[in-house]
Every structure is written in C-alpha cells, then in structure tokens.
Amino acid sequence: MPGLAISSEHGQLTGHGLDGIYRAGRRLLSRCHLRIAGREPVAVQGRLLSASSARFVSVVRHADGSGPDPVVTVERIRDAQGIERITLHSSAPRALRLPVEIALATDLAELGAVASGSAGPELAASVYDSGLRWSAGTDHAVVSADPAPQDALASAGLLRWEVELPPGGSHSIELSVRQDGASPLRPAARTSHAPLSPARAEGDDPRASRLLATCIDDLRALLLRDPAHPADIHPAAGAPWRCGLAPAEALATARMTLPLGTRLAAGTLRTLARTQLGGDGPDAGLIPGPLRDAGPHLPPSSTGIEATLLFPALLAEALRWGLPEQEAHDLVLLPGAGPCLRWLRPAVAAGGYLTDPAPGGPLRCETQAHAHRAALLGADLLELFDRPGAGQWRDWAAELRHAFRRDFWIEDLGGGRPAAARTAEGRHVPHLGSAAAHLLDTGLLGGGVPAPGLLDRVQTEQLARHFGGPALDSGWGLRSLGAKEAGYNPFGHRGGAVRVHETAVAVAGLSAAGYEKEAGALLGGVLAAAEEFGGRLPEMYAGDQRVAGGAPLPHPAACRPAAVSAAAGIHLLLTQAGLRPDVVTGTVSLTPVGSAPLGELNLTGLSIGGAPFAVRISRLGLAMVEQAGEGLQLGVRTGG
C-alpha cells in the first residue's frame, strides 16, 4: 500500500497496536500525541472524509479560565499520504497564548511485525531541519513542521510552539511525514486515465447513493501498480491486514467492477499472467495463491485453483464489456487463459471433477462451479480467436452438469441440498453455507446470455429457499455456515460470519434465476449493515441474527476497507439493472429486477465499450436507457 494511516477515533497516534502512518508497509510514525496548555484535548468526533483522509475534532476546556464551555476547537485533517494539518480555532473574547506540544516517535517497523506484536522499541530521534528524524539501517523517517517549532527536543521526541490566538482567530500547524530519500507518493487511482469510471446512483433509496460512492472511493484507494509494469493496475486485498495482491480476490474484484470499465480487469489479468507457472509439469499454467481457511468441516483450500479458474472467466466477460480484442487476444495466448485451460484439462481427466491438490483432497462444490464456468467461457474465448478445443470444453461441461446434479445432491425431508463437498471415497460433506452461492454464478456467454449452471431448475429453487431461510440469512447478509450446522460460530471466517462477496454473488444469482424475494431480503440486509458501518463494508462481520435496534458486530480480523467487499457493494447495486452486454456483437440487454427493491434507481457514469452508459429503473421494475455509445443495439426486457 503506498500510504496508510491508522488511529482510533480520537485521532491521537498513541504508539500502541497498529496506530501509525505507513509507507509501502513500513511504519514511519507510530506516535503523534498532541497536548495544548498542558492537557490532552477532549475528543468529540472522528470521521472519514474519504478513503484517504480523516477529520478529528477535539476541544480544549478551561483555556481562558472562564468556565466549563470550551472556547478552543482543535481540528486535525490527516491524509494517508502523510500530511496532517492541525488547526486551533478560538471563540474566546480575548487573545489567548497557548503552549502546543506534539510528541513524536517511531519504530520503523514493517506492518507484519506490528500486527504480530514484534515491532521492537521506539528509536532515538535527532533534530533535523524543521522537525525530527529517525534511522534504522538504510531506513529513515522525517517529520517536518510548518511553521517550524520554537523548540525541538530530540531526547523526548518533542516539538513545541507558543501559539497566539486573537479573539475569534485561528492558527494552523502542518506536519509532513516522509521516508527520507523516497520519491513522492503516486496513488494509482489519481491519474488522467482513471481505472474506474465515476458511476453514481440516485433514486428513492438514499442508501444506494452513499454505498456506491463509498465503495468506489475505497476501491480506488486500494489500487496498486505493478512495480515492473506501472501501467498495469490491480487491487490490493485490503487494509490493514492484507495490503498486497491476493490473486483470487483481485480477479473477483475486477470482475464485479466491469460495469465501471475494463482497465482494472486488463491490468489485473496482465499482472497475474506474469506470475503463471511455466514448464511442462502438472502445475504448468497455475496461478499461485495462498491457502484459505475453509471452516470447521474442510481442510484449507487453494486460492491458486480459484484464481486459475477465474482468469479465463474474467477475460471472457471483460471482452463482452468492451476490452479491446487485441488485448484479449494477447491474454488468450501465452501467458494467459490458454495455459489456465491446459492446466485444467489433466486435472479433471481422471474422474471428471476437480479435486484439491493435496493427496485425497475433497471435491468442493464451489470449485466445480468455477471449473464449469471456466470451461464454458473459455470455450467462447477459444472459438472467438480461432483456437482449437472449444467443442471439447463444452462437451466436458455438459458431462459435469449431468454428473454434478446426481453426485452432489443430498435428498432429505426438507427437499434436499447441495453437498459442500465429496470426499475421495464418495462420501458427502453435507453442511450448507454461502460457498454454495457460486453454484448460481454462471457467467455471461456471447450475446449476453447467462451460461447454464450446475443445478437443475428444481435444485436451484431449493437452494433459493435455503438462502431465504433464517438458518443462512442472518438479516445482515448470508452466513458462511448455517446457524444450525455443527461448528457454527458467528465470527467464524468460513464458519458463520457474513461474507459480503458471497452475499453479493448470491443476490446476483438469485435475481437472474427469478428468486427476487430471497435476493431482495439479502440485498436489504447488506444495505442495512453498510449504514451501520458508515458505508465502508468490511470483508466480513459476525453472523448473529439481526434484531430490532441491533447492529452487526465487526470482525476483529477483517480488512476494512477490503477490495472484494467494496466491489461486492458495487455489484449488489448494479445487479438491479441486469446489464448483459456483448460489445463484440454490438448489443446490450437489460433484465432489471422486476420487484424494484430500491424503488426508482438512476445509474449514471457506467461504461460499456469505453463509452458512457446510463440507465433508469422505475418503481415498476422497468428499465430505460438514458445514455449509450453509438452503434450499440439495445434490447430491454422487464423483470419478472
């Protein structure tokens, strides 16, 4: 992450926990403690102004000895790039002379060491220019002040001013934190060619507007450049825990934000293609990824498999949204989607299913869904660019559908459910959670037609009923494990917590399949949770049942912001329009959600084929295109 600032709502950097200002994963400042007239100001408010800046307000009581009412307000505006402006505003009827002290310190520790509690002691400071400087090996941090302090004590890490405040007057001090010798920060999203279009949502439900604006702002703040190829931009997983590239989450993020343009998808695909394993072994074509916790019933899963299967799906859909054909053509060949499909072929040749890479690894239901989608969308890519093998992939996908509906379905008195997995011996792992939402995510084929899914019509209806029931729908979103399942834990990463990404996948899949009641309930739950979180959705939160007057409980290990949850918020809202483009054939169709759960909704600033696109959805669930690129043929259908 180029720049990151973390503090509590009072705004003081205390030197404890994760507090600090970071640059490229190193803490440049751990303590920035303000005292005025010998006292710590009384905090009254702290809030985000944007994804990269925050405002903290405090007051100084008894500054003029006149009584309990504060006469000095302190405003601190802090930017993640390392700039903090401290302004004192006086309401006193007479001039005030106030001593101002700022205690500074750092350990120059890496974020990982800070998170694990092994950061080390604070370093000794030296007076440097108009502030202080710290050094550890080849790393140096500098804090400079404007105006310069009247006194600087290196031994105490202290800067001092005597501030004169006239009646009704103000005085500002600006601190600048930088890594000595480093170049200025260059956030990836702040360029003349922004990777995400400035989409807006307006309508009957004001929550839609707030959520879309916050999600786009958060996502822009999480964008990174590939250092070796700075034109390629991809999302970091999230702050503060995962500030680097997570392949599966990055591909899912880019896929859910295709309505805002294809540049993020192209940069993410090119960046990950350069990590693809080569050679002739069984892993050739695999995009490496870490293991992911899979809950109490399954061993950790390989996100490298998920990323490898998401790659051709994202590429195919990006092409439908307007990725230039030459860029797509280059990514079909080496390295890219072709090797991903070649990796998949021997992996499924033996039994028709894709297993975990570990010996005796289970057959997960969501992995089969990813593989099925990769085969169908990959076949579209191969056919479009005149490469061999499209027919064989479609045949395999048809065989997989037939076998999956037989082998992965568990009949019971409640109407049945899909198994979470099958063991190598053929035994069902029967628990049900949000991972089954991927069975509804089929992807878009040519002409904007949804690809067929692994479940048949009756099975899809039964899954929709489960998703709409209280065991899985917490009222705040979809639980990652049903509340009645063994091992349920409302804070469980994959054992009961609400994962925003999978809830968004479920809402989109349910809406496309016609189960709008269940989709609307999940949508309403996430929108309510987003309001409680100030619009900034964490990647997960506790799956406790929603009650009147309650609020969702934050998960202490969740990233917030997180790229995949910010993208999921965007996906939740744009799903309401049912946009299905195919720029290759010059067509786009809309199948809006007929129940119009958000009332009238106007979406502007979208992008199809590089041209602006806007659509209005009425309270009756009818769609009207208000802006589109030239030559785009429109087919608008009502929901129902």
XYZ file of C-alpha atoms in Angstrom:
640
model
C 0.000 0.000 0.000
C 1.632 3.323 -0.971
C 0.200 5.187 2.039
C -1.805 4.051 5.063
C -2.861 5.831 8.261
C -4.433 4.080 11.258
C -5.691 5.554 14.509
C -8.624 5.434 16.899
C -11.498 7.869 16.530
C -9.875 10.364 18.922
C -7.128 10.966 16.340
C -4.105 10.625 18.630
C -1.402 8.243 17.429
C -0.559 6.518 20.684
C 2.270 4.190 19.670
C 0.141 1.209 20.714
C -1.304 -1.513 18.488
C -1.491 -0.686 14.794
C -1.519 3.095 15.280
C 0.679 4.840 12.774
C 1.374 6.337 9.392
C 2.803 3.803 6.962
C 4.536 3.979 3.623
C 4.943 0.844 1.474
C 4.281 -1.357 4.508
C 6.709 0.388 6.898
C 5.595 2.466 9.889
C 7.132 5.916 9.558
C 5.334 7.368 12.575
C 3.845 5.431 15.484
C 3.180 8.270 17.929
C 1.766 11.735 17.280
C 0.360 12.907 20.603
C -0.984 16.448 20.873
C -1.181 18.477 24.103
C -2.433 22.043 24.410
C -1.923 24.143 27.526
C -0.535 21.058 29.265
C -3.659 18.961 28.596
C -4.787 16.443 26.059
C -7.734 17.900 24.084
C -11.108 16.270 24.705
C -12.101 14.288 21.596
C -15.621 14.965 20.311
C -15.685 13.450 16.816
C -13.619 11.431 14.372
C -14.787 10.505 10.889
C -13.590 9.699 7.402
C -13.729 12.412 4.772
C -12.759 9.960 2.044
C -10.917 6.674 1.769
C -7.616 8.554 2.093
C -8.375 11.300 4.630
C -9.971 11.722 8.040
C -11.059 14.609 10.256
C -10.749 14.623 14.033
C -12.291 17.327 16.213
C -11.500 17.950 19.862
C -11.866 20.846 22.288
C -9.707 22.496 24.923
C -11.607 23.193 28.125
C -10.693 25.908 30.638
C -8.315 27.513 28.138
C -9.263 31.008 29.345
C -10.445 30.115 32.849
C -13.965 31.348 32.129
C -15.948 28.193 32.798
C -16.783 24.714 31.542
C -17.701 25.722 27.974
C -14.872 25.064 25.502
C -13.519 28.152 23.763
C -10.849 26.443 21.628
C -11.691 23.864 18.984
C -8.932 21.688 17.535
C -9.336 20.267 14.037
C -6.942 17.636 12.684
C -7.120 16.698 8.999
C -4.967 13.646 8.315
C -4.177 12.274 4.867
C -2.875 8.771 4.193
C -0.041 10.285 2.161
C 1.487 11.550 5.419
C 0.195 15.119 5.733
C -1.571 16.312 8.871
C -2.905 19.820 9.382
C -3.719 20.842 12.976
C -5.834 23.991 13.321
C -6.801 25.759 16.556
C -9.953 27.900 16.390
C -10.681 30.332 19.231
C -14.105 31.573 20.320
C -12.701 33.439 23.300
C -13.485 37.179 23.655
C -9.830 37.938 24.387
C -6.449 36.929 22.992
C -5.056 33.592 24.153
C -1.478 32.385 24.418
C -1.367 28.601 24.381
C 1.639 26.274 24.543
C 1.286 23.465 21.964
C 3.327 20.261 22.230
C 3.446 17.323 19.831
C 5.232 14.163 20.978
C 6.503 12.075 18.047
C 8.061 8.613 17.852
C 8.503 5.645 15.540
C 10.000 2.171 15.410
C 10.267 1.998 11.589
C 8.745 -1.467 11.838
C 7.167 -3.385 8.982
C 3.390 -3.772 9.131
C 3.662 -7.546 9.554
C 5.856 -7.118 12.624
C 3.453 -4.542 14.058
C 0.480 -6.860 13.506
C 2.238 -9.779 15.200
C 3.329 -7.694 18.195
C 7.060 -7.895 17.425
C 7.687 -4.329 16.258
C 10.559 -3.529 18.600
C 11.311 -0.431 20.680
C 10.959 3.188 19.650
C 14.052 4.660 18.011
C 16.080 7.626 19.162
C 15.313 10.844 17.282
C 17.578 13.612 16.060
C 16.696 17.211 15.275
C 16.519 17.626 11.524
C 15.612 20.792 9.610
C 12.194 21.905 10.962
C 11.402 18.668 12.759
C 12.784 15.269 13.731
C 14.464 12.326 12.015
C 14.795 8.622 12.875
C 17.068 5.996 11.310
C 17.324 2.216 11.344
C 19.842 0.769 8.927
C 19.021 2.088 5.471
C 15.534 3.270 6.501
C 14.947 6.875 7.525
C 11.790 8.750 8.528
C 11.420 12.509 8.765
C 8.670 14.683 10.250
C 8.892 18.346 9.282
C 6.647 21.109 10.606
C 5.354 24.345 9.110
C 5.761 26.747 10.819
C 8.957 25.446 12.358
C 8.719 24.738 16.082
C 10.194 27.199 18.520
C 11.752 24.302 20.389
C 12.656 20.754 19.353
C 13.830 18.184 21.936
C 15.250 15.094 20.274
C 15.651 13.183 23.563
C 11.909 13.439 24.233
C 10.771 13.426 20.587
C 9.017 16.717 21.278
C 8.123 19.763 19.158
C 6.868 22.929 20.909
C 5.149 26.153 19.874
C 3.767 29.162 21.719
C 0.601 29.925 19.747
C -1.002 33.376 19.811
C -4.749 33.223 19.153
C -6.547 36.579 18.696
C -10.253 36.774 19.585
C -12.111 34.604 17.084
C -8.796 33.748 15.375
C -7.172 30.554 14.125
C -3.678 29.097 13.874
C -2.501 26.065 11.869
C 0.474 23.740 12.097
C 1.169 21.317 9.251
C 3.155 18.134 9.771
C 4.650 16.237 6.854
C 5.755 12.621 7.336
C 8.014 11.162 4.671
C 10.517 8.433 4.031
C 13.791 10.271 3.622
C 15.095 9.909 0.088
C 11.898 8.323 -1.269
C 10.008 9.767 -4.206
C 6.584 11.395 -3.651
C 3.601 9.091 -3.377
C 1.772 8.400 -6.609
C -1.594 6.787 -5.861
C -2.633 4.511 -8.711
C -6.174 5.893 -8.981
C -5.101 9.547 -9.263
C -4.183 9.584 -12.931
C -5.553 11.204 -16.046
C -6.884 7.787 -17.111
C -8.753 6.619 -14.023
C -9.244 2.831 -13.989
C -12.814 3.107 -12.669
C -15.500 5.329 -14.142
C -17.199 7.827 -11.764
C -20.519 5.991 -11.509
C -23.362 7.446 -9.457
C -26.635 6.099 -8.096
C -29.639 8.311 -7.384
C -33.196 7.385 -6.558
C -35.760 6.635 -3.891
C -33.387 4.840 -1.511
C -30.589 7.215 -0.415
C -28.542 4.273 0.864
C -27.749 3.284 -2.720
C -26.070 6.591 -3.478
C -23.987 6.561 -0.295
C -22.915 2.945 -0.681
C -21.865 3.249 -4.330
C -19.855 6.424 -3.692
C -18.054 4.938 -0.680
C -17.322 1.623 -2.394
C -15.798 3.312 -5.445
C -13.763 5.640 -3.231
C -12.478 2.736 -1.123
C -11.635 0.660 -4.158
C -9.730 3.485 -5.809
C -7.692 3.921 -2.630
C -6.737 0.220 -2.705
C -5.370 0.208 -6.250
C -1.697 -0.613 -6.751
C 0.715 -0.543 -9.669
C 2.831 -3.467 -10.736
C 6.298 -2.014 -9.936
C 7.857 -3.575 -13.033
C 4.938 -2.572 -15.289
C 3.462 0.648 -13.820
C 0.755 0.901 -16.492
C -0.869 -2.231 -15.044
C -3.092 -1.534 -12.046
C -4.573 -4.135 -9.723
C -6.339 -4.060 -6.333
C -4.716 -4.764 -3.001
C -6.729 -7.204 -0.915
C -7.439 -4.751 1.901
C -6.199 -2.747 4.848
C -4.671 -3.153 7.309
C -4.021 -6.897 7.206
C -3.543 -7.709 3.512
C -2.034 -4.750 1.699
C -0.665 -6.762 -1.225
C -2.026 -8.710 -4.176
C -4.341 -11.657 -3.416
C -4.911 -13.328 -6.821
C -8.406 -14.792 -6.350
C -9.785 -11.692 -4.613
C -8.188 -9.400 -7.204
C -9.828 -11.281 -10.083
C -13.214 -11.352 -8.311
C -12.911 -7.616 -7.625
C -12.076 -6.805 -11.236
C -14.956 -8.973 -12.444
C -17.562 -7.295 -10.235
C -16.431 -3.833 -11.366
C -16.565 -4.449 -15.134
C -19.535 -2.025 -15.435
C -17.066 0.720 -14.419
C -14.642 -0.082 -17.238
C -12.240 -2.836 -18.273
C -8.909 -1.214 -17.430
C -8.732 -2.709 -13.935
C -9.524 -6.154 -15.348
C -6.825 -5.813 -18.018
C -4.184 -4.676 -15.524
C -5.071 -7.428 -13.065
C -5.018 -10.099 -15.765
C -1.647 -8.978 -17.132
C -0.140 -8.758 -13.642
C -1.282 -12.261 -12.719
C -0.332 -13.713 -16.103
C 3.273 -12.803 -15.262
C 3.037 -14.989 -12.121
C 1.700 -18.012 -14.014
C 3.773 -21.166 -13.598
C 5.518 -22.383 -16.732
C 7.176 -25.619 -17.733
C 5.611 -28.962 -18.568
C 4.695 -30.286 -15.128
C 1.227 -30.745 -13.624
C 1.265 -27.190 -12.244
C 2.071 -25.541 -15.570
C -0.477 -22.782 -16.156
C -1.451 -22.496 -12.472
C -1.617 -19.009 -10.987
C -0.154 -19.454 -7.475
C -2.177 -18.365 -4.464
C -2.130 -18.938 -0.704
C -4.221 -21.390 1.257
C -7.530 -20.131 2.620
C -9.333 -21.244 5.768
C -12.383 -23.292 4.770
C -14.190 -23.544 8.091
C -14.629 -26.359 10.592
C -15.540 -29.145 8.145
C -12.981 -28.929 5.331
C -9.210 -28.544 5.062
C -7.804 -25.213 3.808
C -8.492 -24.554 0.135
C -6.022 -23.416 -2.507
C -6.890 -19.956 -3.800
C -4.466 -20.657 -6.639
C -7.007 -23.060 -8.115
C -9.747 -20.447 -7.777
C -7.575 -17.766 -9.403
C -6.612 -20.057 -12.277
C -10.284 -20.760 -12.991
C -11.336 -17.124 -12.590
C -8.744 -15.931 -15.104
C -10.437 -17.144 -18.330
C -13.879 -16.217 -16.959
C -12.834 -12.639 -16.250
C -11.119 -12.339 -19.628
C -14.186 -13.587 -21.496
C -16.542 -11.263 -19.647
C -14.182 -8.279 -19.942
C -14.291 -8.805 -23.691
C -18.104 -8.621 -23.549
C -17.865 -5.345 -21.618
C -15.506 -3.783 -24.136
C -11.932 -4.929 -23.536
C -10.185 -4.314 -26.892
C -9.899 -7.518 -28.880
C -6.139 -7.186 -29.319
C -5.623 -7.035 -25.556
C -7.877 -10.044 -25.089
C -6.120 -11.918 -27.909
C -2.736 -11.424 -26.232
C -4.118 -12.719 -22.928
C -5.589 -15.838 -24.520
C -2.148 -16.946 -25.637
C 0.999 -17.498 -23.556
C 0.835 -16.499 -20.771
C -2.873 -16.253 -20.015
C -6.167 -18.074 -20.411
C -4.846 -20.795 -22.712
C -2.426 -22.173 -20.100
C -5.161 -21.956 -17.437
C -7.363 -24.228 -19.522
C -4.470 -26.552 -20.305
C -3.815 -26.835 -16.555
C -7.486 -27.719 -16.006
C -7.602 -30.470 -18.643
C -5.437 -33.132 -16.938
C -6.744 -32.073 -13.518
C -10.244 -33.239 -14.474
C -9.379 -36.007 -16.924
C -9.385 -38.836 -14.401
C -12.763 -38.530 -12.717
C -14.483 -35.591 -14.341
C -14.260 -33.482 -11.156
C -11.577 -31.067 -9.982
C -10.031 -32.133 -6.672
C -7.992 -30.208 -4.150
C -4.265 -30.557 -4.868
C -3.495 -32.349 -1.582
C -3.485 -36.177 -1.687
C -7.008 -37.392 -1.111
C -8.272 -33.824 -1.267
C -12.022 -33.261 -1.305
C -14.139 -32.277 -4.293
C -15.607 -28.901 -3.291
C -18.895 -27.808 -4.830
C -17.724 -24.215 -5.467
C -14.564 -25.487 -7.182
C -16.701 -27.470 -9.636
C -18.756 -24.314 -10.256
C -15.613 -22.309 -11.022
C -14.314 -25.062 -13.300
C -17.627 -25.362 -15.142
C -17.767 -21.610 -15.760
C -14.127 -21.532 -16.873
C -14.813 -24.305 -19.381
C -17.849 -22.618 -20.942
C -16.461 -19.078 -21.025
C -13.043 -20.376 -22.017
C -14.649 -22.221 -24.936
C -16.164 -18.918 -26.064
C -12.698 -17.343 -25.994
C -11.077 -20.159 -27.943
C -13.803 -20.053 -30.579
C -13.704 -16.276 -30.920
C -9.943 -16.275 -31.512
C -9.980 -19.357 -33.725
C -8.151 -21.616 -31.297
C -8.846 -25.359 -31.063
C -10.666 -27.134 -28.261
C -13.889 -25.171 -27.770
C -16.142 -28.134 -28.552
C -14.354 -30.467 -26.159
C -14.713 -27.978 -23.297
C -18.436 -27.598 -23.924
C -18.823 -31.359 -24.000
C -16.967 -31.729 -20.702
C -19.114 -29.004 -19.121
C -22.278 -30.835 -20.204
C -20.978 -34.077 -18.693
C -20.095 -32.232 -15.484
C -23.620 -30.811 -15.209
C -25.167 -34.235 -15.593
C -22.839 -35.863 -13.038
C -22.961 -33.000 -10.516
C -26.757 -32.998 -10.317
C -26.603 -36.682 -9.424
C -23.469 -36.900 -7.266
C -23.576 -33.650 -5.280
C -27.269 -33.512 -4.396
C -28.361 -34.765 -0.972
C -32.015 -35.739 -0.722
C -33.632 -35.124 2.652
C -37.062 -34.465 4.170
C -36.619 -30.723 3.622
C -36.342 -31.062 -0.141
C -32.605 -31.604 -0.451
C -29.452 -29.527 -0.599
C -26.157 -29.449 -2.476
C -23.263 -31.066 -0.646
C -20.475 -28.712 0.330
C -18.036 -31.331 -0.934
C -17.472 -35.008 -1.615
C -14.560 -36.967 -0.226
C -12.272 -39.022 -2.453
C -14.270 -42.088 -1.346
C -17.547 -40.503 -2.492
C -18.907 -39.539 0.941
C -20.904 -36.303 1.134
C -19.787 -33.399 3.318
C -23.329 -32.185 3.968
C -23.044 -28.769 5.640
C -24.520 -25.756 3.842
C -23.139 -22.241 3.722
C -22.578 -19.240 1.496
C -19.976 -21.039 -0.656
C -22.944 -22.667 -2.425
C -23.746 -19.214 -3.870
C -21.087 -19.879 -6.508
C -23.385 -22.554 -7.939
C -25.662 -19.671 -9.047
C -22.817 -17.678 -10.654
C -22.745 -18.998 -14.203
C -21.163 -16.103 -16.136
C -22.093 -14.463 -19.458
C -21.685 -16.086 -22.846
C -21.866 -14.399 -26.252
C -24.884 -12.206 -26.800
C -25.115 -11.556 -23.069
C -26.747 -14.945 -22.465
C -26.192 -16.458 -18.996
C -24.330 -19.727 -19.135
C -26.138 -22.846 -17.827
C -25.494 -23.772 -14.213
C -24.607 -26.962 -12.411
C -28.002 -27.211 -10.704
C -31.253 -28.000 -12.474
C -34.384 -25.896 -12.078
C -35.783 -27.792 -9.077
C -32.421 -27.840 -7.296
C -31.953 -24.109 -7.900
C -35.350 -23.411 -6.369
C -34.469 -25.471 -3.312
C -31.152 -23.650 -2.865
C -33.001 -20.337 -3.124
C -35.300 -21.465 -0.305
C -32.296 -22.289 1.868
C -30.741 -18.889 1.170
C -34.013 -17.208 2.121
C -34.381 -19.139 5.384
C -33.278 -17.945 8.844
C -30.501 -20.522 9.105
C -28.498 -18.807 6.339
C -29.991 -15.317 6.053
C -28.824 -13.519 9.211
C -30.785 -10.379 8.372
C -27.434 -8.672 7.678
C -26.443 -10.953 4.815
C -25.664 -14.581 4.058
C -23.868 -16.671 6.686
C -20.816 -18.591 5.558
C -22.162 -21.556 7.549
C -25.780 -22.161 8.502
C -26.707 -21.368 12.101
C -27.996 -24.913 12.641
C -24.841 -26.611 11.350
C -22.317 -28.257 13.651
C -19.359 -25.983 14.294
C -21.309 -22.774 13.663
C -19.545 -19.703 15.040
C -20.927 -16.237 14.204
C -17.328 -14.970 13.993
C -16.060 -17.961 12.004
C -14.165 -16.860 8.883
C -15.885 -19.655 6.945
C -17.867 -20.934 9.898
C -20.754 -18.493 10.218
C -19.599 -14.911 9.600
C -21.300 -12.906 6.848
C -19.025 -12.583 3.817
C -20.142 -9.634 1.699
C -18.664 -11.009 -1.521
C -20.584 -14.280 -1.387
C -23.762 -12.475 -0.362
C -23.435 -10.297 -3.479
C -22.848 -13.402 -5.617
C -25.999 -14.931 -4.137
C -28.075 -11.786 -4.759
C -26.954 -11.631 -8.392
C -27.556 -15.344 -8.958
C -30.945 -15.379 -7.251
C -32.063 -12.303 -9.198
C -31.003 -13.813 -12.509
C -32.836 -17.050 -11.675
C -36.037 -15.173 -10.780
C -35.957 -15.552 -6.989
C -36.326 -11.869 -6.294
C -37.860 -12.155 -2.817
C -34.833 -14.002 -1.448
C -32.442 -11.732 -3.340
C -34.212 -8.614 -2.072
C -34.010 -9.756 1.546
C -30.252 -10.347 1.294
C -29.769 -7.032 -0.501
C -31.692 -5.197 2.218
C -29.598 -6.867 4.899
C -26.282 -5.761 3.411
C -27.580 -2.226 2.808
C -28.624 -2.043 6.472
C -25.226 -3.345 7.555
C -23.473 -0.835 5.302
C -25.304 2.016 7.036
C -24.095 0.744 10.411
C -20.528 0.598 9.081
C -20.685 4.123 7.664
C -20.848 2.829 4.099
C -17.441 1.151 4.337
C -18.181 -2.570 4.196
C -15.678 -4.922 5.861
C -14.854 -8.163 4.104
C -16.838 -9.993 6.792
C -18.723 -9.405 10.030
C -20.441 -11.551 12.649
C -23.392 -13.648 11.519
C -25.522 -13.057 14.621
C -29.232 -12.802 13.864
C -30.484 -9.284 13.255
C -32.831 -7.971 15.928
C -34.710 -4.706 16.315
C -32.360 -1.956 17.418
C -29.304 -4.146 16.871
C -26.228 -3.650 14.727
C -23.831 -6.062 13.010
C -20.766 -6.867 15.083
C -17.390 -6.100 13.443
C -14.949 -8.962 12.978
C -11.598 -8.078 14.601
C -9.567 -9.745 11.838
C -11.487 -8.316 8.878
C -9.959 -5.879 6.439
C -11.879 -2.632 6.205
C -11.730 -1.384 3.544
C -11.406 -4.576 1.505
C -11.337 -4.631 -2.277
C -13.631 -7.610 -2.678
C -16.302 -6.179 -0.334
C -16.120 -2.721 -1.950
C -16.560 -4.388 -5.332
C -19.385 -6.505 -3.897
C -21.225 -3.352 -2.824
C -20.950 -2.071 -6.400
C -22.089 -5.442 -7.749
C -25.120 -5.535 -5.421
C -26.402 -2.218 -6.741
C -25.637 -2.706 -10.423
C -27.247 -6.154 -10.356
C -30.562 -4.325 -10.060
C -30.278 -3.248 -13.720
C -29.491 -6.747 -15.050
C -26.954 -5.405 -17.582
C -25.803 -8.044 -20.075
C -23.546 -6.543 -22.758
C -21.735 -8.078 -25.696
C -19.595 -5.383 -27.286
C -18.189 -7.992 -29.682
C -21.577 -8.154 -31.410
C -22.542 -4.569 -30.549
C -25.501 -5.486 -28.331
C -26.603 -4.993 -24.753
C -29.727 -6.220 -22.997
C -31.211 -5.332 -19.643
C -33.239 -7.559 -17.377
C -33.928 -5.365 -14.346
C -35.144 -6.795 -11.065
C -38.914 -6.590 -11.526
C -39.729 -6.086 -7.857
C -37.562 -2.919 -7.794
C -36.455 -3.390 -4.153
C -34.748 0.029 -4.148
C -37.625 1.844 -5.802
C -36.674 4.140 -8.655
C -32.940 3.931 -9.322
C -30.905 6.001 -11.763
C -27.424 4.671 -12.551
C -25.098 7.018 -14.437
C -21.418 7.071 -15.285
C -21.218 3.374 -16.197
C -19.025 2.220 -19.062
C -19.736 -0.205 -21.906
C -17.260 -0.441 -24.720
C -15.395 2.582 -23.355
C -18.450 4.828 -23.810
C -20.647 6.285 -21.035
C -23.788 4.334 -20.218
C -26.738 5.305 -18.015
C -29.969 3.511 -17.174
C -33.041 4.363 -15.120
C -35.113 1.688 -13.367
C -38.657 2.683 -12.483
C -40.631 1.722 -9.392
C -42.415 -0.836 -11.585
C -39.150 -2.590 -12.446
C -38.977 -1.203 -15.998
C -35.650 -0.060 -17.453
C -34.960 2.907 -19.699
C -31.540 3.503 -21.251
C -30.684 7.187 -20.990
C -27.150 7.162 -22.429
C -25.232 4.676 -24.562
C -22.391 4.591 -27.054
C -23.036 4.936 -30.760
C -23.759 1.712 -32.606
C -24.826 -0.198 -29.502
C -28.066 -2.080 -30.159
C -30.301 -2.240 -27.134
C -32.679 -4.945 -26.051
C -34.535 -4.055 -22.867
C -36.768 -6.582 -21.126
C -38.750 -6.153 -17.945
C -38.031 -8.325 -14.973
C -40.486 -10.888 -13.775
